[in-house]
Amino acid sequence: SAVISQKPSRDICQRGTSLTIQCQVDSQVTMMFWYRQQPGQSLTLIATANQGSEATYESGFVIDKFPISRPNLTFSTLTVSNMSPEDSSIYLCSGTDGIYGYTFGSGTRLTVV
Amino acid sequence: AQKVTQAQTEISVVEKEDVTLDCVYETRDTTYYLFWYKQPPSGELVFLIRRNSFDEQNEISGRYSWNFQKSTSSFNFTITASQVVDSAVYFCALRSAGNMLTFGGGTRLMVKP
């Protein structure tokens, strides 16, 4: 199965700033997803990253706050914009080829101060 | 809509005890996949098993076993002779139409020496 490199692994950011998280897959995947995991909670899907077009966002998430790019089949970025302490979470990307299951990045642990 | 319920939020056992983690799911799709993931304190998601809706055979992998019962929409996970290294959060997840995963709330397992 694919291997996903996600960076940064962690960051501490000032409120009002933005952070871009990158995920690089070592092989082509059909679909890529971004998840948020708030402290002590489960994973919540933010959006499906679509290659070459706008991401598909889940209810409660908007493009202005979480812009996503996916320029090709192996790379995607998630930006957390205008951050507040409530954005402190683990952010994970995931990829699937639709056949062999899902691979996850190692996560980005974000703290907003 | 899909839903995954892990009723046990936290379980504490003593090493060498057997422990079962419950997972109940809801979906209207006839074809779907169920997964279990382990999330150790480091935060990454470790894939444990994938099961499709047409395969109700139970599976055993070392100390791990899974019991899939469509009649009760359950996919339970048993760890035999638990070890301290099994301490983690375990997530059950469902994939049906759309290819995205829906996660349960997770069960935190603490294995004490």
Tab-separated table of C-alpha atoms in Angstrom:
chain	number	residue	atom	x	y	z
A	1	SER	CA	0.000	0.000	0.000
A	2	ALA	CA	0.989	3.622	-0.418
A	3	VAL	CA	3.115	5.512	2.074
A	4	ILE	CA	2.236	9.119	2.913
A	5	SER	CA	4.764	11.639	4.173
A	6	GLN	CA	3.082	14.432	6.064
A	7	LYS	CA	4.744	17.593	7.307
A	8	PRO	CA	5.149	19.380	9.547
A	9	SER	CA	4.686	16.788	12.269
A	10	ARG	CA	3.866	19.477	14.784
A	11	ASP	CA	3.779	23.235	15.080
A	12	ILE	CA	2.920	25.965	17.515
A	13	CYS	CA	1.353	28.965	15.826
A	14	GLN	CA	0.139	32.397	16.813
A	15	ARG	CA	-3.552	33.121	16.527
A	16	GLY	CA	-4.486	34.946	13.358
A	17	THR	CA	-1.771	33.279	11.285
A	18	SER	CA	-2.050	30.437	8.761
A	19	LEU	CA	-0.339	27.077	8.486
A	20	THR	CA	-0.024	24.896	5.407
A	21	ILE	CA	0.260	21.141	5.860
A	22	GLN	CA	1.648	19.008	3.059
A	23	CYS	CA	1.130	15.370	2.182
A	24	GLN	CA	3.209	13.521	-0.376
A	25	VAL	CA	2.221	10.006	-1.447
A	26	ASP	CA	4.794	7.616	-2.844
A	27	SER	CA	2.372	6.288	-5.455
A	28	GLN	CA	-0.753	7.463	-7.175
A	29	VAL	CA	-3.919	7.293	-5.157
A	30	THR	CA	-7.412	7.730	-6.467
A	31	MET	CA	-8.695	9.854	-3.642
A	32	MET	CA	-7.216	11.921	-0.843
A	33	PHE	CA	-8.931	13.147	2.274
A	34	TRP	CA	-8.219	15.519	5.127
A	35	TYR	CA	-9.339	14.831	8.686
A	36	ARG	CA	-9.308	16.782	11.909
A	37	GLN	CA	-8.978	15.130	15.294
A	38	GLN	CA	-9.693	17.457	18.171
A	39	PRO	CA	-8.168	16.567	21.556
A	40	GLY	CA	-9.621	13.342	22.891
A	41	GLN	CA	-12.030	13.050	19.965
A	42	SER	CA	-12.490	10.903	16.910
A	43	LEU	CA	-11.538	11.783	13.351
A	44	THR	CA	-13.836	14.134	11.485
A	45	LEU	CA	-13.650	14.429	7.727
A	46	ILE	CA	-12.901	17.977	6.599
A	47	ALA	CA	-12.946	17.454	2.851
A	48	THR	CA	-12.142	15.263	-0.092
A	49	ALA	CA	-9.236	16.678	-2.080
A	50	ASN	CA	-10.033	16.495	-5.785
A	51	GLN	CA	-7.240	16.506	-8.308
A	52	GLY	CA	-7.228	19.677	-10.352
A	53	SER	CA	-10.481	21.036	-8.980
A	54	GLU	CA	-12.006	22.448	-5.837
A	55	ALA	CA	-12.200	20.188	-2.811
A	56	THR	CA	-15.512	18.805	-1.603
A	57	TYR	CA	-16.136	20.041	1.940
A	58	GLU	CA	-18.183	18.381	4.646
A	59	SER	CA	-20.821	20.216	6.570
A	60	GLY	CA	-19.270	22.684	8.983
A	61	PHE	CA	-16.077	23.204	7.003
A	62	VAL	CA	-15.560	25.961	4.447
A	63	ILE	CA	-12.976	26.700	1.814
A	64	ASP	CA	-12.050	30.105	3.217
A	65	LYS	CA	-10.990	28.524	6.496
A	66	PHE	CA	-9.489	25.309	5.114
A	67	PRO	CA	-8.305	25.827	1.544
A	68	ILE	CA	-7.100	22.601	-0.016
A	69	SER	CA	-5.084	21.959	-3.118
A	70	ARG	CA	-4.350	18.780	-4.994
A	71	PRO	CA	-2.368	19.584	-8.121
A	72	ASN	CA	-1.643	15.929	-8.983
A	73	LEU	CA	-2.385	12.386	-7.857
A	74	THR	CA	0.401	12.236	-5.274
A	75	PHE	CA	0.358	15.586	-3.482
A	76	SER	CA	-2.071	17.668	-1.466
A	77	THR	CA	-1.981	20.579	0.934
A	78	LEU	CA	-4.350	21.803	3.614
A	79	THR	CA	-4.114	25.338	4.944
A	80	VAL	CA	-5.603	26.279	8.280
A	81	SER	CA	-6.333	29.984	7.943
A	82	ASN	CA	-6.709	32.767	10.484
A	83	MET	CA	-6.125	30.330	13.292
A	84	SER	CA	-7.673	30.471	16.737
A	85	PRO	CA	-7.035	28.244	19.758
A	86	GLU	CA	-10.093	26.192	18.761
A	87	ASP	CA	-8.141	25.004	15.722
A	88	SER	CA	-5.674	23.190	17.959
A	89	SER	CA	-5.987	19.605	16.764
A	90	ILE	CA	-4.268	16.807	14.943
A	91	TYR	CA	-4.744	17.061	11.189
A	92	LEU	CA	-4.352	13.908	9.123
A	93	CYS	CA	-4.371	13.266	5.427
A	94	SER	CA	-5.402	9.966	3.939
A	95	GLY	CA	-5.214	8.358	0.548
A	96	THR	CA	-6.881	5.394	-1.070
A	97	ASP	CA	-6.618	3.601	-4.375
A	98	GLY	CA	-10.128	2.342	-3.789
A	99	ILE	CA	-8.954	-1.258	-3.637
A	100	TYR	CA	-6.418	-1.949	-0.934
A	101	GLY	CA	-7.660	0.324	1.760
A	102	TYR	CA	-6.573	3.574	3.254
A	103	THR	CA	-3.207	4.961	4.182
A	104	PHE	CA	-2.787	7.801	6.624
A	105	GLY	CA	-0.093	10.360	7.101
A	106	SER	CA	1.544	10.496	10.501
A	107	GLY	CA	-0.454	13.588	11.413
A	108	THR	CA	0.274	17.226	12.187
A	109	ARG	CA	-0.174	18.218	15.802
A	110	LEU	CA	-1.155	21.877	15.765
A	111	THR	CA	-1.242	24.112	18.811
A	112	VAL	CA	-2.544	27.663	18.454
A	113	VAL	CA	-1.561	30.137	21.153
B	1	ALA	CA	-26.231	8.145	6.265
B	2	GLN	CA	-23.458	6.073	7.772
B	3	LYS	CA	-22.798	5.806	11.461
B	4	VAL	CA	-20.345	3.889	13.609
B	5	THR	CA	-20.832	3.529	17.339
B	6	GLN	CA	-18.208	2.425	19.796
B	7	ALA	CA	-20.085	2.412	23.056
B	8	GLN	CA	-17.031	1.839	25.225
B	9	THR	CA	-15.133	5.088	25.547
B	10	GLU	CA	-12.508	3.685	27.890
B	11	ILE	CA	-11.518	0.203	29.032
B	12	SER	CA	-8.934	-0.677	31.627
B	13	VAL	CA	-7.585	-4.202	32.021
B	14	VAL	CA	-4.679	-5.900	33.677
B	15	GLU	CA	-2.024	-7.456	31.512
B	16	LYS	CA	-2.853	-10.946	30.197
B	17	GLU	CA	-6.581	-10.376	30.406
B	18	ASP	CA	-8.675	-10.780	27.270
B	19	VAL	CA	-10.581	-7.708	26.144
B	20	THR	CA	-13.269	-7.128	23.515
B	21	LEU	CA	-13.897	-3.802	21.860
B	22	ASP	CA	-17.381	-3.369	20.475
B	23	CYS	CA	-18.337	-1.731	17.187
B	24	VAL	CA	-21.842	-1.308	15.803
B	25	TYR	CA	-22.462	0.283	12.430
B	26	GLU	CA	-25.329	1.614	10.350
B	27	THR	CA	-25.479	1.827	6.594
B	28	ARG	CA	-28.064	1.411	3.869
B	29	ASP	CA	-25.519	0.122	1.383
B	30	THR	CA	-25.291	-3.585	0.660
B	31	THR	CA	-21.614	-3.322	-0.209
B	32	TYR	CA	-19.389	-1.787	2.397
B	33	TYR	CA	-16.094	-2.263	4.186
B	34	LEU	CA	-15.263	-2.218	7.859
B	35	PHE	CA	-11.909	-1.340	9.347
B	36	TRP	CA	-10.114	-1.268	12.651
B	37	TYR	CA	-7.265	1.130	13.345
B	38	LYS	CA	-4.977	1.538	16.317
B	39	GLN	CA	-3.773	4.977	17.388
B	40	PRO	CA	-0.905	4.816	19.875
B	41	PRO	CA	0.074	7.895	21.904
B	42	SER	CA	2.378	9.002	19.086
B	43	GLY	CA	-0.737	9.787	17.065
B	44	GLU	CA	-0.349	7.852	13.837
B	45	LEU	CA	-3.095	5.524	12.678
B	46	VAL	CA	-2.076	1.898	12.324
B	47	PHE	CA	-4.199	-0.264	10.057
B	48	LEU	CA	-5.298	-3.539	11.667
B	49	ILE	CA	-7.922	-5.120	9.437
B	50	ARG	CA	-10.337	-4.592	6.573
B	51	ARG	CA	-13.446	-6.703	6.087
B	52	ASN	CA	-15.958	-6.486	3.266
B	53	SER	CA	-19.670	-6.943	3.760
B	54	PHE	CA	-19.780	-10.263	1.893
B	55	ASP	CA	-17.196	-11.969	4.030
B	56	GLU	CA	-18.560	-12.896	7.431
B	57	GLN	CA	-15.782	-15.240	8.346
B	58	ASN	CA	-14.131	-14.417	11.597
B	59	GLU	CA	-10.456	-13.632	11.411
B	60	ILE	CA	-7.568	-14.292	13.732
B	61	SER	CA	-4.162	-12.694	13.549
B	62	GLY	CA	-1.925	-13.630	16.423
B	63	ARG	CA	-3.501	-12.300	19.601
B	64	TYR	CA	-6.084	-10.318	17.619
B	65	SER	CA	-9.408	-11.650	16.416
B	66	TRP	CA	-12.447	-10.093	14.829
B	67	ASN	CA	-16.080	-11.172	14.912
B	68	PHE	CA	-18.230	-9.807	12.082
B	69	GLN	CA	-21.979	-10.354	12.379
B	70	LYS	CA	-24.189	-8.735	9.754
B	71	SER	CA	-27.334	-9.814	11.586
B	72	THR	CA	-26.469	-7.473	14.432
B	73	SER	CA	-24.400	-4.970	12.383
B	74	SER	CA	-21.440	-5.537	14.625
B	75	PHE	CA	-17.721	-5.931	14.043
B	76	ASN	CA	-16.097	-6.611	17.388
B	77	PHE	CA	-12.396	-6.839	18.100
B	78	THR	CA	-10.851	-9.083	20.736
B	79	ILE	CA	-7.336	-8.938	22.073
B	80	THR	CA	-6.265	-12.124	23.811
B	81	ALA	CA	-3.704	-12.020	26.595
B	82	SER	CA	-3.402	-8.236	26.453
B	83	GLN	CA	-0.050	-6.543	26.808
B	84	VAL	CA	0.977	-3.070	27.927
B	85	VAL	CA	1.948	-2.273	24.323
B	86	ASP	CA	-1.684	-2.740	23.351
B	87	SER	CA	-2.522	0.471	25.215
B	88	ALA	CA	-3.893	2.852	22.601
B	89	VAL	CA	-7.073	4.282	21.163
B	90	TYR	CA	-8.810	1.910	18.779
B	91	PHE	CA	-11.106	3.127	16.040
B	92	CYS	CA	-13.673	1.209	14.062
B	93	ALA	CA	-14.496	2.719	10.673
B	94	LEU	CA	-16.970	2.150	7.856
B	95	ARG	CA	-16.543	2.802	4.169
B	96	SER	CA	-19.539	2.698	1.918
B	97	ALA	CA	-20.571	4.873	-0.996
B	98	GLY	CA	-18.306	7.813	-1.701
B	99	ASN	CA	-15.124	6.101	-0.536
B	100	MET	CA	-14.757	8.200	2.567
B	101	LEU	CA	-14.360	6.585	5.975
B	102	THR	CA	-16.753	7.217	8.823
B	103	PHE	CA	-15.082	6.683	12.165
B	104	GLY	CA	-16.530	5.628	15.462
B	105	GLY	CA	-15.783	7.638	18.554
B	106	GLY	CA	-12.902	5.389	19.530
B	107	THR	CA	-12.185	3.229	22.568
B	108	ARG	CA	-9.229	4.052	24.781
B	109	LEU	CA	-7.677	0.833	26.024
B	110	MET	CA	-5.371	0.939	29.008
B	111	VAL	CA	-3.479	-2.214	29.845
B	112	LYS	CA	-1.880	-2.109	33.254
B	113	PRO	CA	1.108	-4.259	34.183
